[in-house]
Amino acid sequence: MPTNKNALIRYKYLDRLLSDHHHYYDIHDLTEKVNDMLYNDGFSEVTQRCIEKDLNTLEYAPFSAPIKRFNWNGKRCITYDDRSFSIFKQEMSREERNLLREVLSTIGQFDGLDNFKWLDDFKIGLGLEERRQIICFSNNPYLQNSNLLGTLFAYISNEVVIRLYYHTFSDETIRSIEFHPYLLKQYNDRWFLLGAADNDGKILTFALDRIDKVESLPEKKYVPCPDDLSGRFEDIVGVTLYEDRPMEHIVFWVSDASKDYVMTKPIHESQTSIKGEAENKLREKYSQLDGGAFFSIDCIPNYELIRELCSFGKDLIVFEPSSIQDDIFNRISVMVEEYLRVRT
């Protein structure tokens, strides 16, 4: 297909790149990015000279794009001076406006997102009226660094590499890492950031309350995650994945006092009730247990799983595998010893 017939398509790609204020692109970057998009959409690639001509065209009527050029770390970067500008900008339809109003009204009730300045700006611009709260999300108002949610959300959405400063529970020494952020995950009223280390691409998890500072690195090339990280949580409880540990088939009993709770709020999505002949064999083997129900789950053991199983106390007993039974037994034994030590 002749290059001039693709001009409008290239303008669309350039418009998207020039309005991205989270990255600093020079002419080489713009050429590479546009060619990647052309290739993915089945069009022929173009030269840097062609992109330069496209930029010149956008600066004059009928587009009159406010393009600015500036130096950054030795690069001659190119962007829109007005971040809201777009050559394709048009008014939303009434249906789109109503839908967005409802979405923003719902999201705005989530206290964990109250640091999203853009959300307030949207609501003001759309003239959203105040309304009573009709959905209440679980939230820890005392969680440290919850203000980072909006910042990290923006970096992930706009594919920005960051330098992350952090410390651990056991060591207050502040370390830093260049990091490609991919996903924000909430578990047990805490937020976690998942992403890849810049040097080796290994997926790492950081609790937000362990993060000391975040800096953007707009000049660095962002490497998108090749996998769907949400699938990373399918085989675990919580957020800690030990990739060298195998899946375990875990069988446990729950008392009458807690069985309905466990049945309606499964410990893991793989949870199934054990019935029929398999249940009869377990009741015969563990005849000292009265009533209750038997369940099984298939997941990779981690700290969160053991803590969840222990949280039921005497109302939940694990039968297999023996390794998990031993972990729980040891934890309970240490707890008993500590209580015996402090009892008067």
Coordinates of C-alpha atoms in Angstrom, one line a residue:
M1 CA 0.0 0.0 0.0
P2 CA 1.5 3.4 -0.9
T3 CA 2.8 5.4 2.0
N4 CA 0.7 8.5 1.4
K5 CA -2.5 6.5 1.7
N6 CA -1.4 5.6 5.3
A7 CA -0.9 9.2 6.3
L8 CA -4.1 9.4 8.4
I9 CA -3.2 6.1 10.2
R10 CA 0.3 7.5 11.0
Y11 CA -1.3 10.7 12.3
K12 CA -3.5 8.7 14.6
Y13 CA -0.4 6.8 16.0
L14 CA 1.6 10.0 16.4
D15 CA -1.3 11.8 18.1
R16 CA -1.4 9.0 20.7
L17 CA 2.4 9.2 21.3
L18 CA 2.6 13.0 21.4
S19 CA -0.1 13.2 24.0
D20 CA 1.7 10.7 26.2
H21 CA 3.3 12.9 28.9
H22 CA 4.6 9.9 30.8
H23 CA 7.3 9.1 28.3
Y24 CA 9.9 11.3 26.5
Y25 CA 10.2 10.3 22.8
D26 CA 12.7 11.6 20.3
I27 CA 12.4 11.2 16.6
H28 CA 14.1 7.8 16.6
D29 CA 11.6 6.6 19.3
L30 CA 8.6 7.9 17.4
T31 CA 9.7 6.2 14.2
E32 CA 10.2 2.9 16.0
K33 CA 6.9 3.1 17.8
V34 CA 4.9 4.1 14.7
N35 CA 6.6 1.3 12.7
D36 CA 5.7 -1.2 15.4
M37 CA 2.0 -0.1 15.3
L38 CA 2.0 -0.1 11.5
Y39 CA 3.5 -3.6 11.4
N40 CA 1.0 -5.0 14.0
D41 CA -1.9 -3.5 12.0
G42 CA -0.7 -5.0 8.7
F43 CA 0.8 -1.8 7.1
S44 CA 4.2 -1.1 5.6
E45 CA 6.9 0.5 7.7
V46 CA 8.1 4.0 6.9
T47 CA 11.4 6.0 7.3
Q48 CA 12.4 8.5 9.9
R49 CA 12.2 11.2 7.2
C50 CA 8.5 10.3 6.6
I51 CA 7.8 10.7 10.3
E52 CA 9.5 14.1 10.3
K53 CA 7.3 15.2 7.4
D54 CA 4.2 14.0 9.3
L55 CA 5.2 16.0 12.3
N56 CA 5.6 19.1 10.2
T57 CA 2.2 18.5 8.6
L58 CA 0.5 18.2 12.1
E59 CA 2.0 21.6 13.1
Y60 CA 0.0 23.5 10.5
A61 CA -3.6 23.9 9.5
P62 CA -6.0 22.1 9.6
F63 CA -4.4 20.3 12.6
S64 CA -2.4 23.1 14.2
A65 CA -1.0 20.7 16.8
P66 CA 0.9 22.5 19.6
I67 CA 4.1 20.4 19.2
K68 CA 7.1 21.3 21.4
R69 CA 10.7 20.1 21.3
F70 CA 13.0 20.0 24.3
N71 CA 16.2 18.4 25.5
W72 CA 16.2 15.7 28.1
N73 CA 19.3 13.6 29.1
G74 CA 20.9 14.2 25.7
K75 CA 17.7 13.5 23.7
R76 CA 15.7 15.9 21.6
C77 CA 12.3 15.0 22.8
I78 CA 9.0 15.8 21.0
T79 CA 5.5 16.1 22.6
Y80 CA 2.3 18.1 22.7
D81 CA 2.6 21.2 24.8
D82 CA -1.1 20.8 25.8
R83 CA -1.6 17.3 27.2
S84 CA -5.4 17.5 26.5
F85 CA -4.9 18.2 22.8
S86 CA -5.8 15.6 20.2
I87 CA -6.4 16.0 16.5
F88 CA -9.2 13.5 16.8
K89 CA -10.8 15.1 19.8
Q90 CA -14.6 15.0 19.8
E91 CA -17.5 15.3 22.3
M92 CA -18.7 12.2 24.0
S93 CA -22.2 11.0 23.1
R94 CA -25.0 11.3 25.7
E95 CA -24.9 7.5 26.2
E96 CA -21.1 7.6 26.8
R97 CA -21.4 10.5 29.2
N98 CA -24.1 8.8 31.3
L99 CA -22.1 5.6 31.4
L100 CA -19.0 7.4 32.5
R101 CA -21.0 9.3 35.1
E102 CA -22.2 6.0 36.7
V103 CA -18.7 4.4 36.6
L104 CA -17.1 7.5 38.2
S105 CA -19.8 7.7 40.9
T106 CA -19.2 4.1 41.8
I107 CA -15.4 4.2 41.8
G108 CA -15.5 7.5 43.7
Q109 CA -17.0 5.8 46.7
F110 CA -13.9 3.6 47.1
D111 CA -11.9 5.3 49.9
G112 CA -8.7 3.6 48.7
L113 CA -8.8 5.7 45.5
D114 CA -9.4 9.1 47.0
N115 CA -5.9 10.2 46.0
F116 CA -6.8 9.9 42.3
K117 CA -6.8 13.7 41.4
W118 CA -7.9 12.9 37.9
L119 CA -11.1 11.2 39.2
D120 CA -12.1 14.4 41.0
D121 CA -11.4 16.4 37.8
F122 CA -13.6 14.1 35.8
K123 CA -16.4 14.4 38.2
I124 CA -16.3 18.2 38.2
G125 CA -16.1 18.3 34.5
L126 CA -19.1 16.1 34.1
G127 CA -21.1 17.9 36.7
L128 CA -21.7 14.8 38.9
E129 CA -24.0 15.5 41.7
E130 CA -23.3 14.3 45.3
R131 CA -25.0 11.1 46.1
R132 CA -25.3 8.8 49.1
Q133 CA -22.9 5.8 49.3
I134 CA -24.5 2.6 48.0
I135 CA -21.4 0.4 47.7
C136 CA -18.9 0.1 50.5
F137 CA -15.5 -1.4 49.8
S138 CA -13.3 -2.9 52.5
N139 CA -10.4 -0.5 53.2
N140 CA -7.7 0.0 55.9
P141 CA -7.6 3.8 56.6
Y142 CA -4.3 3.4 58.5
L143 CA -2.5 1.6 55.7
Q144 CA 0.9 3.3 55.1
N145 CA 1.6 4.6 51.6
S146 CA -2.0 4.2 50.3
N147 CA -1.4 7.6 48.7
L148 CA 0.9 5.7 46.2
L149 CA -2.0 4.0 44.6
G150 CA -2.8 6.8 42.3
T151 CA 0.8 7.4 41.3
L152 CA 1.5 3.7 40.6
F153 CA -1.8 3.3 38.8
A154 CA -0.7 6.1 36.4
Y155 CA 2.7 4.6 35.9
I156 CA 1.2 1.2 35.1
S157 CA -1.4 2.6 32.8
N158 CA 1.1 4.7 30.9
E159 CA 3.8 2.0 30.9
V160 CA 6.5 4.0 32.7
V161 CA 9.6 2.4 34.2
I162 CA 10.3 3.5 37.8
R163 CA 13.0 3.5 40.3
L164 CA 11.6 2.0 43.5
Y165 CA 13.1 2.6 46.9
Y166 CA 12.0 0.0 49.6
H167 CA 12.9 -1.7 52.8
T168 CA 11.9 -5.0 54.4
F169 CA 10.3 -5.8 57.7
S170 CA 13.5 -7.3 59.0
D171 CA 15.9 -4.7 57.7
E172 CA 15.3 -0.9 57.6
T173 CA 18.1 -0.4 55.1
I174 CA 16.7 1.4 52.0
R175 CA 17.4 -0.3 48.7
S176 CA 16.5 0.7 45.2
I177 CA 15.6 -1.2 42.0
E178 CA 14.7 -0.2 38.5
F179 CA 11.3 -1.7 38.0
H180 CA 8.7 -2.3 35.3
P181 CA 5.3 -2.1 37.2
Y182 CA 2.5 -4.3 35.9
L183 CA -0.2 -4.9 38.5
L184 CA -1.7 -3.5 41.8
K185 CA -3.2 -6.3 43.9
Q186 CA -5.1 -6.0 47.1
Y187 CA -5.1 -8.8 49.7
N188 CA -6.2 -8.8 53.3
D189 CA -6.6 -5.0 53.4
R190 CA -3.1 -4.4 52.1
W191 CA -1.9 -3.4 48.6
F192 CA 0.9 -5.0 46.7
L193 CA 2.8 -4.0 43.5
L194 CA 3.9 -6.6 41.0
G195 CA 6.3 -6.1 38.2
A196 CA 9.6 -7.1 36.7
A197 CA 13.2 -6.2 37.7
D198 CA 14.9 -4.2 35.0
N199 CA 18.0 -6.3 35.0
D200 CA 16.7 -9.8 34.6
G201 CA 12.9 -9.6 34.1
K202 CA 12.1 -11.6 37.3
I203 CA 8.6 -11.0 38.6
L204 CA 8.8 -9.4 42.1
T205 CA 6.1 -8.4 44.6
F206 CA 6.4 -5.3 46.9
A207 CA 4.0 -4.3 49.7
L208 CA 3.1 -0.7 49.4
D209 CA 3.8 -0.1 53.1
R210 CA 7.4 -1.2 52.5
I211 CA 8.0 1.3 49.6
D212 CA 9.8 4.5 50.7
K213 CA 9.8 6.4 47.4
V214 CA 9.0 6.1 43.7
E215 CA 10.7 8.0 40.8
S216 CA 9.7 7.8 37.2
L217 CA 12.3 7.0 34.5
P218 CA 10.6 8.4 31.4
E219 CA 13.7 8.0 29.2
K220 CA 13.9 4.2 29.8
K221 CA 12.0 1.8 27.4
Y222 CA 9.2 -0.1 29.2
V223 CA 9.0 -3.8 28.7
P224 CA 5.3 -5.0 28.8
C225 CA 4.5 -8.1 30.8
P226 CA 4.4 -11.1 28.4
D227 CA 2.0 -13.0 30.7
D228 CA -1.4 -12.3 32.3
L229 CA -0.3 -11.7 35.9
S230 CA -3.8 -12.1 37.2
G231 CA -3.4 -15.8 36.4
R232 CA -0.5 -15.9 38.8
F233 CA -2.9 -16.0 41.7
E234 CA -5.0 -18.9 40.5
D235 CA -2.9 -21.5 42.3
I236 CA -2.2 -19.7 45.6
V237 CA -3.9 -18.0 48.5
G238 CA -2.8 -14.4 48.9
V239 CA 0.1 -12.9 46.8
T240 CA 3.2 -15.0 47.6
L241 CA 4.1 -17.4 44.8
Y242 CA 7.0 -19.8 45.3
E243 CA 7.7 -20.9 41.8
D244 CA 9.8 -23.8 42.9
R245 CA 7.1 -25.4 45.0
P246 CA 4.7 -28.0 43.6
M247 CA 0.9 -28.0 43.7
E248 CA -0.5 -29.8 46.7
H249 CA -3.8 -31.7 47.2
I250 CA -4.9 -30.5 50.7
V251 CA -7.6 -32.4 52.5
F252 CA -9.2 -31.0 55.7
W253 CA -12.2 -31.2 58.0
V254 CA -14.3 -28.3 59.3
S255 CA -16.6 -28.4 62.3
D256 CA -20.3 -27.8 62.2
A257 CA -19.7 -24.4 63.7
S258 CA -17.6 -23.3 60.6
K259 CA -18.5 -25.6 57.7
D260 CA -21.2 -23.3 56.3
Y261 CA -18.8 -20.3 56.4
V262 CA -16.1 -22.3 54.6
M263 CA -18.7 -23.6 52.1
T264 CA -20.0 -20.2 51.2
K265 CA -16.5 -18.5 51.3
P266 CA -14.0 -21.0 50.0
I267 CA -10.5 -20.9 51.2
H268 CA -9.3 -21.3 47.5
E269 CA -11.2 -21.3 44.2
S270 CA -10.4 -25.0 43.8
Q271 CA -12.2 -26.0 46.9
T272 CA -14.6 -28.9 46.6
S273 CA -16.7 -30.8 49.2
I274 CA -15.8 -34.4 49.7
K275 CA -18.8 -36.7 49.5
G276 CA -19.8 -40.3 48.9
E277 CA -17.3 -43.1 49.4
A278 CA -14.4 -40.8 49.9
E279 CA -16.2 -39.1 52.8
N280 CA -17.2 -42.4 54.3
K281 CA -13.5 -43.6 54.3
L282 CA -12.4 -40.3 56.0
R283 CA -15.1 -40.6 58.7
E284 CA -14.1 -44.2 59.4
K285 CA -10.5 -43.2 59.6
Y286 CA -11.1 -40.2 61.8
S287 CA -14.1 -41.5 63.8
Q288 CA -13.2 -39.3 66.8
L289 CA -14.4 -36.3 64.9
D290 CA -18.1 -35.5 65.3
G291 CA -20.1 -34.1 62.4
G292 CA -18.6 -31.4 60.3
A293 CA -17.7 -31.6 56.7
F294 CA -14.7 -32.6 54.6
F295 CA -13.1 -30.4 51.9
S296 CA -10.1 -30.4 49.5
I297 CA -8.2 -27.7 47.7
D298 CA -5.4 -27.8 45.2
C299 CA -2.9 -25.0 45.5
I300 CA 0.8 -24.1 46.1
P301 CA 1.5 -23.7 49.8
N302 CA 2.7 -20.4 51.1
Y303 CA 2.6 -18.3 54.3
E304 CA -0.9 -16.9 53.6
L305 CA -2.3 -20.4 53.2
I306 CA -0.9 -21.6 56.5
R307 CA -2.2 -18.5 58.3
E308 CA -5.7 -18.9 56.7
L309 CA -5.9 -22.5 57.8
C310 CA -4.7 -21.7 61.3
S311 CA -7.2 -18.8 61.6
F312 CA -10.0 -21.3 62.2
G313 CA -8.4 -22.8 65.3
K314 CA -9.9 -26.1 66.5
D315 CA -12.6 -25.8 63.9
L316 CA -10.4 -26.8 61.0
I317 CA -8.0 -29.8 60.9
V318 CA -5.7 -30.7 58.0
F319 CA -5.2 -34.3 57.2
E320 CA -2.9 -34.2 54.2
P321 CA -0.3 -33.6 53.0
S322 CA 1.8 -34.2 56.2
S323 CA 4.1 -31.3 55.3
I324 CA 1.3 -28.8 55.8
Q325 CA -0.1 -30.6 58.8
D326 CA 3.4 -30.4 60.3
D327 CA 3.7 -26.6 59.6
I328 CA 0.4 -26.0 61.3
F329 CA 1.3 -28.3 64.3
N330 CA 4.6 -26.5 64.7
R331 CA 3.0 -23.1 64.6
I332 CA 0.4 -24.1 67.2
S333 CA 3.0 -25.7 69.4
V334 CA 5.1 -22.5 69.4
M335 CA 2.0 -20.5 70.2
V336 CA 1.1 -22.7 73.2
E337 CA 4.7 -22.4 74.5
E338 CA 4.5 -18.6 74.3
Y339 CA 1.2 -18.5 76.1
L340 CA 2.5 -20.9 78.8
R341 CA 5.6 -18.6 79.2
V342 CA 3.5 -15.5 79.9
R343 CA 0.7 -16.9 81.9
T344 CA 0.7 -15.9 85.6

